[in-house]
C-alpha cells in the first residue's frame, strides 16, 4: 500500500544524491588505484635490497635507462623490469594487490572494501530496477537488455584496462578460456535483466539469484557424482521456496503472462550461473597449464572484454542498438541512469578485487551475500513494493536459507592477509 505512486516511474528523490554519490565512488576508486601504483614502487625498492645487488649498482642501472630514454619516466617501470629479471617472473595476484594498502590496519581495509561494495552495488541494484520500471510518456519502456550489457561491460573494460596498466599486465594468458567464460557470464546477466524487463519484481529476482547454488549442486550431482549434506539441501530449498512464496505473496496488478516470462528468464540465468561456474573452473585449469597467474585486473579486463564482444554481437543480431539508443535519446533521464549503472558496476568490481586481495574469500562472500539482502529490503521500502503477510514470510524463509549458507561457510574462519 505504501509508496504505490512510485509504481510506474521511480521517484526523482534519489536523483539529488546521484551525482555526489557517484563522484565519491569514482574518487575512492582513483585513490585505490593511486595507492596500487605508489605502494608497488615502494615494495619493489624494498625487494631490490638483496645480497646480489647493491643500491649503488641499481642507481647506475636507473641512470642508463633514463639517458637512453627507453622507458617512460616512471621509476617503478624500470625497477619492476630489474626485479623480473632477477627473480624470473611476475608475482602472484594476491601479493601484488595486498601491497596496495600494506600500511593500513585490517579494520580500515575491510571498511574500504566492504563499504565500497555495499555503496556501489546497492546503488547499482537500485538503478537497474529504475531502468526497467521506467515508463516514457508514450507508455513505452526500455527492453534492450543486451544493449545494457554492452554499456556495462564496456565500463568494466575501461576500468579493468586502467587497473591492468597500473599493476602490470600478465603475458601468455589463454584467451579462449576467457572468451567462453565471458560469453556464458554475460548471457546469465542478460537473462536477469530480461527477467526484470518482463515483469519480474526486483526483490523476487534478487532472492532467486541467491539460489544459484541449486544449479551448481544439480550439475555436480548429475555430472560429477558429488554428494551434499541434508543441511545444504535445506538451505537451497529455503531460498527457492521463500522466493516462490514472495512471488505469490506480492500484491499483483495484472500482467501474469509477463511475470511468467520473467520467471523463465531468471531460471535460465540460474542455469547459466552453474555453467559459468564450470567454465571458470576450467579457466583456472587452463591458466595453470599455461604457467601463468593472471592478476585481478587481468581477470576483470579480459572477462569483460569478451562479455562486451558477445553482447555487441547479440544486440546487433536482435536489432536492439538503434531502438535502444533512440529510446535513450528521447528519454535522457533514463540514459543518465544507465551510464551510472554501468559505472557502479565497474567501481564495485574494483572494490571486489581489493577485498579479494586483502581478505579470505569468506569475507567477500559475506559482504556480497548480505548486500543482496539489503538490496531486497531497500527495494521493498524505497520502490513501493507492497507485500502481504505471506510475502513477508517468504522473505524470512529465503533470508534464513541465505544466512544458513553463510554460517556454514564460516566454519572455514576468514583470515586477513
Short mmCIF file of C-alpha atoms in Angstrom, two decimals, residues 1 7 246-253 386-388:
data_model
loop_
_atom_site.label_atom_id
_atom_site.label_comp_id
_atom_site.label_asym_id
_atom_site.label_seq_id
_atom_site.Cartn_x
_atom_site.Cartn_y
_atom_site.Cartn_z
CA UNK A 1 0.00 0.00 0.00
CA UNK A 7 4.82 2.02 -9.24
CA UNK A 246 7.40 -13.91 -2.15
CA UNK A 247 6.37 -14.12 -5.80
CA UNK A 248 2.95 -15.47 -4.89
CA UNK A 249 2.54 -13.16 -1.90
CA UNK A 250 3.23 -9.96 -3.84
CA UNK A 251 0.12 -7.92 -4.49
CA UNK A 252 -0.48 -8.20 -8.20
CA UNK A 253 -1.82 -5.71 -10.69
CA UNK A 386 3.61 -3.95 -1.35
CA UNK A 387 3.89 -7.37 0.31
CA UNK A 388 1.23 -9.37 2.09
#
